[in-house]
Structures are given as C-alpha cells and as structure tokens.
Amino acid sequence: MGDISLQVIVTGLVQGVGFRPFVFRMATLFRLTGWVQNTNENVRIQLTGKAGDIAKFLVSLKEQAPPAAMIDRISTTEMEMIPFTSFTIQGSHDVSDAITEISPDIAVCQDCLHDMEQPGSRLDYAFVNCTNCGPRFTIIQDLPYDRAKTTMKSFAMCPSCRQEYENVSDRRFHAQPTACSICGPRYELYAGAERIRENIVEIVGHVAQLIDRGGVVLIKGLGGMHLACDAFNETAVTKLRELKFREGKPFAVMFRDLESLKVYAHVNALEEQALLSWRRPIVLLAKKGNSPQPPLAGGLNSGLNLLGVMLPYMPIHYQLFRQLRNPAMVLTSGNFSSEPILTDNRDALDQFAARVDAVVLHNRDIYNRTDDSVVRISAGKERVFRRSRGYVPAPVRTGMNLEGIVAFGAELTNCFCVGKGQKAFLSQHMGDLQGLETTLFYEKTISQFIQLFRIRPSLLAVDLHPEYVSTRMGLSFGDLPVVKVQHHHAHIASCMAEHHLDERVIGVALDGTGYGTDGHIWGGEIMLCDLNDFTRITHFEYIPLPGGDTAVEEPWRIAVSWLYKVYGKDLFQLNLPLFNRVDPEKIGLVIQMIDKNINCPLTSGAGRLFDCVASLLDLVQVSSFQAEGPMRLESLVQDHCHANYPFRLGETIEFAETIQGIVDDLALGTGKDIIATKFHNTVILAIFESVKSIRIKEGINKVVLSGGVFQNKYLLEGTMSLLQKNNFEVYSHAAIPTNDGGIALGQLAVASKRREMSCV
Ligand code: ZN
Ligand code: ZN
Ligand code: FE
C-alpha cells in the first residue's frame, strides 16, 4: 500500500495551549510527514503517510490533545499524494480579519512542578511555565499571541530559555511566557513599605511563619492580589474581615490537596473533577457535619453549610503549603469589599502595606484583571456562577450573527459581552457597578475587549433600567443604534443562546430584581418568549417593598409586608421571632409606609419571597451579604421531606396560603428545616403547575430556566426533575452564569435577532 495525503483543519481553542508541538509529536510518532501551521482562524495540518497511521493520528488528536485545548471541529479533506521529507512546524499565517481564540490562564502543570525540584535555573522558581500551563489571558495585551504583546515583553529570554523556546521538541517550544530564575519575573516581600526580601525560599518561609502565627498577608497572584490567613485561626479570620470591611460574606479557602480537603467537605466525582481541572475554580461544596478536627474557623462562612474551596494553582501556592503548619488557608480577593480585586503593585502597597503583616509582590504586570471563578455542581453538571480566571476569554459559540454588537450587562455581578462573527466574548466578572473603582474597571475592560478582539461596534444592547450605570454607559457610548432588553427576557435569551435555541419557549426567570415593562420590580416571571420578544404570562404576585433597596438589606421589612397583606393589623397577634428582633415602632412605621404608599415599589422578585421566609424563620433579619436569606434557607433543606404548602394560581402565582402555612407550622413548633424544605417544594410545584398550564394552552414543551435564584441547588434539581418526569425538555445554564453575570449574552442574542429581523 502506498502513501496517501490528507489536509486536516482543527478549529477551537488550539493556540497558546501547546497544540502545534503536540501535533508535531503525534505526526512523528506515527511516521507521518507534512506540516502544521497556525492561521488566525484555525490550525491547518498537511499529512502524508500510511492510511492506518493517519487514522491513528486522528484518533490521538482528539484523545490526547493538551488539557487546555478545546477542539471544536476536526475536518479532513483527501488530497493528491504530496511527498514530504519530514514533518515541520511552519510560521503563523494571516488569512482574514478573523481572530484566533485566546487561552484562559492555566494552572501550573505537574511537569513544571517537577522542574522546580531539579537543580538548575528553575529550582524553586515560582514563575515556571510551559506550553501546557501558565499565565495567558491575564498577561495578553494584543493579538497575535506573542511574547512582545504580553506583559512578559520586558523580560528578555536568557540563552537557555531561548533555546528551549526555539526547539520544536521541547515542552517550552513557543511558550510565550517561558522564563527562569536568570531571566524571568521574581517575587519581593515588603513589610510596611519597605522591601525586606527577594529570595523566594526566604519569602515563602517568612510568609508561612506569619500565617502560622495568625498574620494576614497580601500576595500578588495571576489576575490580582489575594489576602491570605490561616483558615483554622478564628482571630486571623476576624482580622481579615475587619481589614476588608466585609461583614459576613463567606471566604474562599485553598486546601493543600484533595486528601486534606475531603476531611472537611463532601466531594463527589464531578466536584473532584472541577477541583482538579486546569481551570482551578472555587468549587462550592457541602461541609461535613461531623466536626472534623481541628475545626475550620467558624467565621469563614458565617455558619452556612456551603464551603467555597479550591486547590493550589500557582507555584507559590505549592511552595507555601510545603511550609505551612495547617492544610488550608483563606485566600480571598485583595481589595476592600465593593472594589475590584487589586492588580497594581503601587496601589497594593499604598492601600495595604500598613494594614497587613506583609505584602508579597512580583514584577510581572497583570494586564487583564481576573478574580477566582466560582462553580457549583448541580443536577450532574458544572454550573459557573462567577466566570473569570480559567474560563475567560473563551467564547460562547452561537449560530447567530453577532458581529459588532456590544452588550453592556446589568448592574450587580456585571459582565459585558462583545460579538465577533458567531462568537460571543463574555467578559470576566466585573463586580457591582456602584463603586467608582468598579465602574472605571468596567469602562477600561470594554475598550480592552474591543481592541483585543478587533470589534467594530455597530449595535449596542442595554438593560431596560434607565438608572443602571451600564445602561447609561451604553446610551452615551456613541452614535449607534441601541436595543433595550427587558432584564428577564435577557436572562432567558442568555440560556437560549447557551443552548442554541432559536424558537418559542416557556421561560422561567427567578431572581431578585429587574426592571419591568410596567415600571415595577420584576423577578418571579413566567413568560412565552423567543429571541426577539416575550409575553409575560404570569408572575409571582406583587408585594410592596417598604423602603425599596433598604428592604433588600433588611428582609424583616419584606416579612412585615407579607404578613400585613395576609393578616392585616392582626399580624401583631402572631407570635413570631421577628417581633422580638425588631423594634415594634419600626414595624409600625413600615405598615404606615405601605398604607400611604410611601417608597413602596411593587416587586414580584422570587428572591424577596425567599427573604421573607428567611426572616419568618429568624435566619436573617438584616443581611450582611447579598442573597444571605435564600442561602441560609437552602442550607436547611432536607432531602427526605416531600411535603409542601398550598398556593394559588390565579391572575398571578399567589403565596398568601403559603405564608399562612409557614406561620401555622411555626406556631406548632415544626422544625425550621422542615419548613424550609416545604417552602422550596412549594416554589417548585408552583413553577411546575404554571408551566404545565401554559403547555396545555400553547403546546410548547421546551422550558428554559434562568435567574440567580437557580443557583439554589435544591431548587434547580427539584424543578428540573419534576419537569423532566412530566416530559418537558428543560434547559438550564452551565457554562454561563444563571445570575446577572450571564445577562449580557442574552442582550447580545436579542440584539442580533432584532437586527436580523430588521427591527433596528
Ligand atoms: Zn507546565
Ligand atoms: Zn531563562
Ligand atoms: Fe437578574
């Protein structure tokens, strides 16, 4: 049998992840000749060899690809036989205006960790990396991905790094950030504003000692600064909270390894996979209840049964854990709460040097700021809640023409999104667009994305809310057409775009707050919609929100509002814990506000109903972090309880009987865990019954779930399984946040659809 020739085109995330050297190794292994080449759109391979060997090559291409590579498609075309003498890697080639994808940052690989233990210029070298690992997005300033266009440009490669970089069979062939202790970045330790150490071994030893003794240290990471302290030291954790002005929001914890983590949290196979993935996100896990020894500091996660944990992903994390006494440290973003994570060395010293026990900086600049990402495994899938380091800027592939669209997102948990061809580039987590610093970060990142992905903006998409910073930013962006998208329509459209749906569906959007077309605050919405438009079919009944935003921070106000609606002035006869917690005068005032309709916007927000129940159960009267009430309520859920409370499907979805049922149960002394579970079951059933009646009328069988309330695992799993048991096709978010971080993708999809239909 003679040789044959084949052309192979590989698309997806195949650049900056060691793909060409991998192709070279596989081709050589199977005695194939030809070449491999990067274009700005894809990787092209020309092969000549035995048919059987080529077949084996193609299988390996799929099965053994480097971990961070994401192959979208492999297409092959048979060619006339072309004889080659060898297999070569050819230079990059520009074929069009299209751009290649940029790899997210990749956790340090085992080979590089091994290199750190070998004598030579990488012994203990904390910036070791190779084509399979290391910084990517956070250091990239422009395309094509080349050292000169990264923040590594100020470090000239030493001869030995250069040799590896140019050697096609080396693991560091074309590894743009490659470096060693002779030529690369280094750490510096500051005490006060004074630089006291530069030797990495001494720095690590010193920092470990400080942490062991209860100190707090600021450490520069991949996408920003972290604050670190011993996760077992209550005093240190309290100190860290005060330092950040962060009252109750749970802290993330980094464990030394999976083994020590399993002492403190339940880990199933999918959770283990997420923890160990090269993306190294924070994974939300259920805490173990058997009080393991030594106990983690109680102040870590405010008594919730969820723990946000991650495993080491930078070389210095591994180095620290070798010295630390305990197997876990708090590793939380280095910033004052409500500000974005710090990236600049000067700012870090100015703001934190006098407040912490030490500051560890390095001289590799962070160009693209990223936070640690957060995921949770629900209904057998990884659900991304905060999409940042390790995930961004991988695009979302759609079947739509998104070219030139810029979508500005919502307000809290903001992300924006830009369209290039059929790809949507969703930004990293921005934070809450209320502080000035976050707004500046938002503005700057929008222009960075536009430049990086060569976007020529031609259409803008914003939320319907006139007061959102993002809306105002969009409206003042330039003289371009603007599409305004209702918040919950955008939620559903986001989930539709993630699943390539372009048809009429039943949308269930449950969240806290979104501006409605009637001027009220929506958030418990069941709609019929497609990508172009929506019809609101039913919703959680409206309830006055006494004090507006203040009521979101003080759930007792919402409970009073509900009780007043259900019991009128008789509410004072009820024996509820909230009456012992809150000044009766204040309660009276809230009732007056409702009576006179003073600062009492109407809301159908599902999050508010959860807040109300959390207050009735005395889980929280005044929140110390966002969604505290719903999280505490979910924490109590018991899988074995299948009962529910009554509710009514009228004009709207009415919960007066639910509230009565809860109040009665409290009077009977029913356990809070049972009440919380019955309440969850009620919401699940109410969604199901509403959706079922829509199916009967409209004959639509696809249900799309979105909104921040679906971060609740019990609610998501319960809703999905009940709907699926009844033969609904159910779609929920996985790669894209179900919270407002996913909104911009929905705005982008709606804008694209309206443009296609010539509505803009
Ligand atoms: Zn590596
Ligand atoms: Zn070097
Ligand atoms: Fe929302």
Tab-separated table of N, CA and C in Angstrom, residues 17-144:
chain	number	residue	atom	x	y	z
A	17	VAL	N	-1.843	26.833	23.671
A	17	VAL	CA	-2.075	25.732	24.605
A	17	VAL	C	-1.197	24.522	24.264
A	18	GLY	N	-0.147	24.751	23.473
A	18	GLY	CA	0.779	23.669	23.156
A	18	GLY	C	0.266	22.724	22.089
A	19	PHE	N	-0.586	23.226	21.208
A	19	PHE	CA	-1.219	22.333	20.244
A	19	PHE	C	-0.288	21.947	19.089
A	20	ARG	N	0.454	22.912	18.526
A	20	ARG	CA	1.334	22.577	17.395
A	20	ARG	C	2.444	21.589	17.777
A	21	PRO	N	3.140	21.814	18.906
A	21	PRO	CA	4.145	20.820	19.309
A	21	PRO	C	3.528	19.435	19.522
A	22	PHE	N	2.314	19.431	20.029
A	22	PHE	CA	1.613	18.156	20.227
A	22	PHE	C	1.363	17.475	18.878
A	23	VAL	N	0.917	18.259	17.900
A	23	VAL	CA	0.693	17.716	16.556
A	23	VAL	C	2.007	17.179	15.993
A	24	PHE	N	3.070	17.928	16.216
A	24	PHE	CA	4.388	17.515	15.737
A	24	PHE	C	4.792	16.165	16.342
A	25	ARG	N	4.596	16.030	17.660
A	25	ARG	CA	4.974	14.784	18.340
A	25	ARG	C	4.156	13.611	17.817
A	26	MET	N	2.865	13.819	17.639
A	26	MET	CA	1.989	12.741	17.168
A	26	MET	C	2.342	12.349	15.725
A	27	ALA	N	2.602	13.353	14.878
A	27	ALA	CA	2.934	13.072	13.483
A	27	ALA	C	4.233	12.275	13.411
A	28	THR	N	5.207	12.684	14.226
A	28	THR	CA	6.492	11.988	14.234
A	28	THR	C	6.309	10.560	14.742
A	29	LEU	N	5.511	10.427	15.787
A	29	LEU	CA	5.246	9.104	16.371
A	29	LEU	C	4.673	8.143	15.331
A	30	PHE	N	3.769	8.652	14.508
A	30	PHE	CA	3.125	7.780	13.522
A	30	PHE	C	3.804	7.852	12.147
A	31	ARG	N	5.056	8.325	12.120
A	31	ARG	CA	5.876	8.340	10.905
A	31	ARG	C	5.192	9.087	9.753
A	32	LEU	N	4.533	10.197	10.086
A	32	LEU	CA	3.879	10.982	9.039
A	32	LEU	C	4.769	12.165	8.671
A	33	THR	N	4.680	12.595	7.427
A	33	THR	CA	5.401	13.797	7.009
A	33	THR	C	4.380	14.872	6.639
A	34	GLY	N	4.880	16.103	6.478
A	34	GLY	CA	3.986	17.212	6.149
A	34	GLY	C	4.288	18.412	7.017
A	35	TRP	N	3.241	19.161	7.392
A	35	TRP	CA	3.459	20.348	8.225
A	35	TRP	C	2.221	20.701	9.033
A	36	VAL	N	2.437	21.548	10.033
A	36	VAL	CA	1.329	22.115	10.803
A	36	VAL	C	1.535	23.619	10.851
A	37	GLN	N	0.435	24.342	10.810
A	37	GLN	CA	0.519	25.796	10.723
A	37	GLN	C	-0.640	26.432	11.486
A	38	ASN	N	-0.330	27.525	12.225
A	38	ASN	CA	-1.369	28.346	12.853
A	38	ASN	C	-1.852	29.372	11.849
A	39	THR	N	-3.121	29.495	11.664
A	39	THR	CA	-3.610	30.689	10.980
A	39	THR	C	-4.376	31.460	12.048
A	40	ASN	N	-4.863	32.641	11.735
A	40	ASN	CA	-5.590	33.346	12.790
A	40	ASN	C	-6.998	32.799	12.998
A	41	GLU	N	-7.386	31.826	12.193
A	41	GLU	CA	-8.702	31.227	12.373
A	41	GLU	C	-8.672	29.819	12.929
A	42	ASN	N	-7.592	29.072	12.592
A	42	ASN	CA	-7.580	27.655	12.944
A	42	ASN	C	-6.162	27.104	12.884
A	43	VAL	N	-6.040	25.796	13.071
A	43	VAL	CA	-4.750	25.136	12.866
A	43	VAL	C	-4.893	24.231	11.648
A	44	ARG	N	-3.969	24.349	10.694
A	44	ARG	CA	-4.007	23.516	9.492
A	44	ARG	C	-2.886	22.501	9.527
A	45	ILE	N	-3.235	21.305	9.141
A	45	ILE	CA	-2.235	20.236	9.132
A	45	ILE	C	-2.254	19.574	7.760
A	46	GLN	N	-1.067	19.356	7.203
A	46	GLN	CA	-0.936	18.608	5.952
A	46	GLN	C	-0.176	17.331	6.286
A	47	LEU	N	-0.773	16.176	5.915
A	47	LEU	CA	-0.171	14.902	6.301
A	47	LEU	C	0.059	14.012	5.096
A	48	THR	N	1.173	13.284	5.112
A	48	THR	CA	1.377	12.218	4.137
A	48	THR	C	1.883	10.993	4.898
A	49	GLY	N	1.301	9.827	4.585
A	49	GLY	CA	1.722	8.607	5.265
A	49	GLY	C	0.768	7.471	4.960
A	50	LYS	N	0.929	6.372	5.691
A	50	LYS	CA	0.058	5.211	5.509
A	50	LYS	C	-1.346	5.520	6.048
A	51	ALA	N	-2.349	5.034	5.365
A	51	ALA	CA	-3.730	5.308	5.771
A	51	ALA	C	-3.967	4.920	7.231
A	52	GLY	N	-3.461	3.766	7.644
A	52	GLY	CA	-3.661	3.295	9.017
A	52	GLY	C	-3.019	4.224	10.028
A	53	ASP	N	-1.807	4.707	9.693
A	53	ASP	CA	-1.105	5.613	10.606
A	53	ASP	C	-1.841	6.947	10.719
A	54	ILE	N	-2.362	7.410	9.590
A	54	ILE	CA	-3.115	8.669	9.616
A	54	ILE	C	-4.365	8.521	10.483
A	55	ALA	N	-5.015	7.379	10.369
A	55	ALA	CA	-6.206	7.129	11.187
A	55	ALA	C	-5.848	7.164	12.671
A	56	LYS	N	-4.720	6.514	13.021
A	56	LYS	CA	-4.292	6.514	14.429
A	56	LYS	C	-3.988	7.939	14.886
A	57	PHE	N	-3.349	8.700	13.997
A	57	PHE	CA	-3.025	10.092	14.306
A	57	PHE	C	-4.291	10.883	14.636
A	58	LEU	N	-5.319	10.679	13.815
A	58	LEU	CA	-6.563	11.440	14.011
A	58	LEU	C	-7.235	11.092	15.335
A	59	VAL	N	-7.153	9.826	15.705
A	59	VAL	CA	-7.722	9.417	16.995
A	59	VAL	C	-6.954	10.092	18.138
A	60	SER	N	-5.606	10.080	18.045
A	60	SER	CA	-4.796	10.698	19.109
A	60	SER	C	-5.047	12.196	19.195
A	61	LEU	N	-5.288	12.786	18.041
A	61	LEU	CA	-5.534	14.227	18.000
A	61	LEU	C	-6.687	14.587	18.933
A	62	LYS	N	-7.711	13.749	18.890
A	62	LYS	CA	-8.879	14.001	19.731
A	62	LYS	C	-8.624	13.581	21.173
A	63	GLU	N	-8.021	12.402	21.318
A	63	GLU	CA	-7.988	11.810	22.657
A	63	GLU	C	-6.829	12.282	23.521
A	64	GLN	N	-5.751	12.738	22.889
A	64	GLN	CA	-4.591	13.086	23.706
A	64	GLN	C	-4.243	14.569	23.633
A	65	ALA	N	-5.149	15.370	23.128
A	65	ALA	CA	-4.875	16.802	22.980
A	65	ALA	C	-4.484	17.410	24.325
A	66	PRO	N	-3.660	18.453	24.329
A	66	PRO	CA	-3.273	19.100	25.592
A	66	PRO	C	-4.510	19.504	26.387
A	67	PRO	N	-4.408	19.445	27.713
A	67	PRO	CA	-5.594	19.627	28.560
A	67	PRO	C	-6.377	20.912	28.295
A	68	ALA	N	-5.672	22.009	28.010
A	68	ALA	CA	-6.398	23.279	27.865
A	68	ALA	C	-6.939	23.488	26.452
A	69	ALA	N	-6.586	22.597	25.534
A	69	ALA	CA	-7.100	22.745	24.171
A	69	ALA	C	-8.577	22.374	24.148
A	70	MET	N	-9.360	23.121	23.380
A	70	MET	CA	-10.765	22.763	23.242
A	70	MET	C	-11.069	22.650	21.766
A	71	ILE	N	-11.116	21.424	21.290
A	71	ILE	CA	-11.321	21.225	19.860
A	71	ILE	C	-12.800	21.341	19.554
A	72	ASP	N	-13.087	22.234	18.614
A	72	ASP	CA	-14.454	22.466	18.201
A	72	ASP	C	-14.807	21.459	17.125
A	73	ARG	N	-13.943	21.398	16.120
A	73	ARG	CA	-14.216	20.541	14.969
A	73	ARG	C	-12.905	20.143	14.309
A	74	ILE	N	-12.872	18.910	13.823
A	74	ILE	CA	-11.742	18.464	13.004
A	74	ILE	C	-12.325	18.092	11.652
A	75	SER	N	-11.909	18.795	10.592
A	75	SER	CA	-12.418	18.403	9.273
A	75	SER	C	-11.242	17.943	8.408
A	76	THR	N	-11.492	16.923	7.606
A	76	THR	CA	-10.410	16.355	6.793
A	76	THR	C	-10.805	16.356	5.321
A	77	THR	N	-9.822	16.575	4.469
A	77	THR	CA	-10.033	16.513	3.022
A	77	THR	C	-8.913	15.672	2.417
A	78	GLU	N	-9.281	14.676	1.627
A	78	GLU	CA	-8.235	13.884	0.952
A	78	GLU	C	-7.633	14.688	-0.182
A	79	MET	N	-6.341	14.527	-0.350
A	79	MET	CA	-5.621	15.305	-1.365
A	79	MET	C	-4.891	14.337	-2.281
A	80	GLU	N	-4.410	14.878	-3.383
A	80	GLU	CA	-3.498	14.082	-4.199
A	80	GLU	C	-2.224	13.884	-3.397
A	81	MET	N	-1.556	12.766	-3.549
A	81	MET	CA	-0.375	12.467	-2.750
A	81	MET	C	0.704	13.530	-2.944
A	82	ILE	N	1.159	14.123	-1.828
A	82	ILE	CA	2.267	15.075	-1.890
A	82	ILE	C	3.425	14.483	-1.086
A	83	PRO	N	4.585	14.284	-1.694
A	83	PRO	CA	5.705	13.744	-0.922
A	83	PRO	C	6.405	14.836	-0.106
A	84	PHE	N	6.642	14.554	1.190
A	84	PHE	CA	7.449	15.444	2.030
A	84	PHE	C	8.606	14.629	2.568
A	85	THR	N	9.674	15.335	2.982
A	85	THR	CA	10.794	14.579	3.549
A	85	THR	C	10.690	14.483	5.063
A	86	SER	N	9.958	15.418	5.682
A	86	SER	CA	9.871	15.395	7.149
A	86	SER	C	8.584	16.084	7.576
A	87	PHE	N	8.383	16.182	8.901
A	87	PHE	CA	7.242	16.927	9.404
A	87	PHE	C	7.765	18.225	10.024
A	88	THR	N	7.182	19.343	9.674
A	88	THR	CA	7.691	20.626	10.167
A	88	THR	C	6.570	21.485	10.750
A	89	ILE	N	6.984	22.399	11.615
A	89	ILE	CA	6.057	23.409	12.119
A	89	ILE	C	6.328	24.682	11.335
A	90	GLN	N	5.322	25.149	10.631
A	90	GLN	CA	5.508	26.349	9.816
A	90	GLN	C	5.110	27.610	10.576
A	91	GLY	N	5.576	28.738	10.105
A	91	GLY	CA	5.267	30.027	10.730
A	91	GLY	C	3.783	30.336	10.653
A	92	SER	N	3.354	31.290	11.488
A	92	SER	CA	1.945	31.665	11.502
A	92	SER	C	1.564	32.369	10.212
A	93	HIS	N	0.304	32.323	9.905
A	93	HIS	CA	-0.157	32.819	8.627
A	93	HIS	C	-1.494	33.528	8.808
A	94	ASP	N	-1.584	34.761	8.296
A	94	ASP	CA	-2.833	35.510	8.388
A	94	ASP	C	-3.732	35.209	7.206
A	95	VAL	N	-4.955	34.782	7.459
A	95	VAL	CA	-5.833	34.513	6.332
A	95	VAL	C	-7.009	35.477	6.218
A	96	SER	N	-7.350	36.132	7.287
A	96	SER	CA	-8.504	37.024	7.214
A	96	SER	C	-8.504	37.953	8.408
A	97	ASP	N	-9.565	38.689	8.578
A	97	ASP	CA	-9.712	39.596	9.694
A	97	ASP	C	-10.130	38.851	10.972
A	98	ALA	N	-10.465	37.580	10.795
A	98	ALA	CA	-10.914	36.802	11.953
A	98	ALA	C	-9.774	36.682	12.961
A	99	ILE	N	-10.097	36.362	14.190
A	99	ILE	CA	-9.063	36.262	15.207
A	99	ILE	C	-9.042	34.862	15.800
A	100	THR	N	-7.878	34.467	16.267
A	100	THR	CA	-7.794	33.200	16.969
A	100	THR	C	-8.295	33.410	18.381
A	101	GLU	N	-8.544	32.313	19.033
A	101	GLU	CA	-9.014	32.423	20.400
A	101	GLU	C	-7.849	32.568	21.358
A	102	ILE	N	-8.120	33.232	22.464
A	102	ILE	CA	-7.096	33.442	23.470
A	102	ILE	C	-7.336	32.454	24.601
A	103	SER	N	-6.283	31.788	24.995
A	103	SER	CA	-6.437	30.813	26.073
A	103	SER	C	-6.629	31.518	27.408
A	104	PRO	N	-7.499	30.969	28.242
A	104	PRO	CA	-7.551	31.432	29.630
A	104	PRO	C	-6.264	31.005	30.355
A	105	ASP	N	-6.031	31.509	31.540
A	105	ASP	CA	-4.866	31.114	32.331
A	105	ASP	C	-4.994	29.656	32.761
A	106	ILE	N	-3.843	28.985	32.818
A	106	ILE	CA	-3.844	27.542	33.086
A	106	ILE	C	-3.013	27.249	34.338
A	107	ALA	N	-3.564	26.445	35.236
A	107	ALA	CA	-2.854	26.095	36.473
A	107	ALA	C	-1.525	25.421	36.140
A	108	VAL	N	-0.530	25.650	36.977
A	108	VAL	CA	0.802	25.073	36.748
A	108	VAL	C	0.703	23.546	36.602
A	109	CYS	N	1.440	22.987	35.649
A	109	CYS	CA	1.320	21.547	35.365
A	109	CYS	C	2.312	20.728	36.201
A	110	GLN	N	2.103	19.424	36.228
A	110	GLN	CA	2.960	18.522	37.008
A	110	GLN	C	4.409	18.567	36.539
A	111	ASP	N	4.607	18.631	35.221
A	111	ASP	CA	5.974	18.661	34.690
A	111	ASP	C	6.725	19.892	35.195
A	112	CYS	N	6.038	21.022	35.217
A	112	CYS	CA	6.691	22.252	35.681
A	112	CYS	C	6.970	22.180	37.181
A	113	LEU	N	6.028	21.596	37.943
A	113	LEU	CA	6.273	21.431	39.383
A	113	LEU	C	7.501	20.553	39.596
A	114	HIS	N	7.624	19.554	38.734
A	114	HIS	CA	8.783	18.662	38.802
A	114	HIS	C	10.067	19.446	38.499
A	115	ASP	N	10.005	20.314	37.493
A	115	ASP	CA	11.179	21.132	37.143
A	115	ASP	C	11.660	21.972	38.326
A	116	MET	N	10.721	22.360	39.167
A	116	MET	CA	11.088	23.203	40.314
A	116	MET	C	11.909	22.453	41.356
A	117	GLU	N	11.938	21.130	41.209
A	117	GLU	CA	12.697	20.339	42.184
A	117	GLU	C	14.048	19.901	41.631
A	118	GLN	N	14.290	20.222	40.361
A	118	GLN	CA	15.558	19.821	39.743
A	118	GLN	C	16.585	20.938	39.884
A	119	PRO	N	17.868	20.551	40.066
A	119	PRO	CA	18.905	21.583	40.105
A	119	PRO	C	18.929	22.334	38.780
A	120	GLY	N	19.296	23.602	38.832
A	120	GLY	CA	19.347	24.400	37.612
A	120	GLY	C	18.583	25.690	37.795
A	121	SER	N	18.304	26.356	36.680
A	121	SER	CA	17.751	27.704	36.782
A	121	SER	C	16.255	27.706	37.100
A	122	ARG	N	15.625	26.529	37.214
A	122	ARG	CA	14.219	26.524	37.616
A	122	ARG	C	14.008	25.914	38.995
A	123	LEU	N	15.070	25.646	39.689
A	123	LEU	CA	14.954	25.142	41.056
A	123	LEU	C	14.221	26.199	41.888
A	124	ASP	N	13.099	25.812	42.502
A	124	ASP	CA	12.297	26.727	43.329
A	124	ASP	C	11.830	27.968	42.569
A	125	TYR	N	11.860	27.930	41.266
A	125	TYR	CA	11.494	29.130	40.507
A	125	TYR	C	9.969	29.223	40.369
A	126	ALA	N	9.393	30.257	40.963
A	126	ALA	CA	7.936	30.319	41.129
A	126	ALA	C	7.185	30.837	39.895
A	127	PHE	N	7.897	31.150	38.832
A	127	PHE	CA	7.190	31.597	37.618
A	127	PHE	C	7.375	30.615	36.475
A	128	VAL	N	7.712	29.397	36.843
A	128	VAL	CA	7.900	28.340	35.852
A	128	VAL	C	6.596	28.129	35.076
A	129	ASN	N	6.701	27.901	33.782
A	129	ASN	CA	5.521	27.580	32.967
A	129	ASN	C	5.981	26.910	31.687
A	130	CYS	N	5.036	26.395	30.906
A	130	CYS	CA	5.392	25.747	29.643
A	130	CYS	C	4.196	25.880	28.690
A	131	THR	N	4.256	25.221	27.539
A	131	THR	CA	3.133	25.383	26.601
A	131	THR	C	1.849	24.788	27.164
A	132	ASN	N	1.961	23.952	28.200
A	132	ASN	CA	0.764	23.344	28.759
A	132	ASN	C	0.201	24.104	29.957
A	133	CYS	N	0.904	25.107	30.417
A	133	CYS	CA	0.447	25.768	31.639
A	133	CYS	C	0.949	27.200	31.729
A	134	GLY	N	0.410	27.917	32.709
A	134	GLY	CA	0.912	29.255	32.999
A	134	GLY	C	-0.061	30.362	32.650
A	135	PRO	N	0.401	31.605	32.793
A	135	PRO	CA	-0.478	32.747	32.538
A	135	PRO	C	-0.775	32.883	31.057
A	136	ARG	N	-1.948	33.317	30.705
A	136	ARG	CA	-2.310	33.595	29.313
A	136	ARG	C	-3.086	34.913	29.257
A	137	PHE	N	-4.414	34.797	29.389
A	137	PHE	CA	-5.275	35.982	29.261
A	137	PHE	C	-4.805	37.157	30.128
A	138	THR	N	-4.412	36.862	31.360
A	138	THR	CA	-4.083	37.963	32.281
A	138	THR	C	-2.875	38.788	31.822
A	139	ILE	N	-2.029	38.207	30.955
A	139	ILE	CA	-0.843	38.959	30.524
A	139	ILE	C	-0.931	39.428	29.071
A	140	ILE	N	-1.984	39.028	28.349
A	140	ILE	CA	-2.065	39.337	26.912
A	140	ILE	C	-2.604	40.747	26.672
A	141	GLN	N	-1.840	41.533	25.926
A	141	GLN	CA	-2.247	42.910	25.623
A	141	GLN	C	-2.822	43.049	24.228
A	142	ASP	N	-2.383	42.171	23.322
A	142	ASP	CA	-2.881	42.255	21.959
A	142	ASP	C	-2.614	40.935	21.236
A	143	LEU	N	-3.182	40.814	20.038
A	143	LEU	CA	-3.003	39.623	19.216
A	143	LEU	C	-2.145	39.976	18.000
A	144	PRO	N	-1.490	39.041	17.330
A	144	PRO	CA	-1.443	37.624	17.687
A	144	PRO	C	-0.671	37.383	18.988
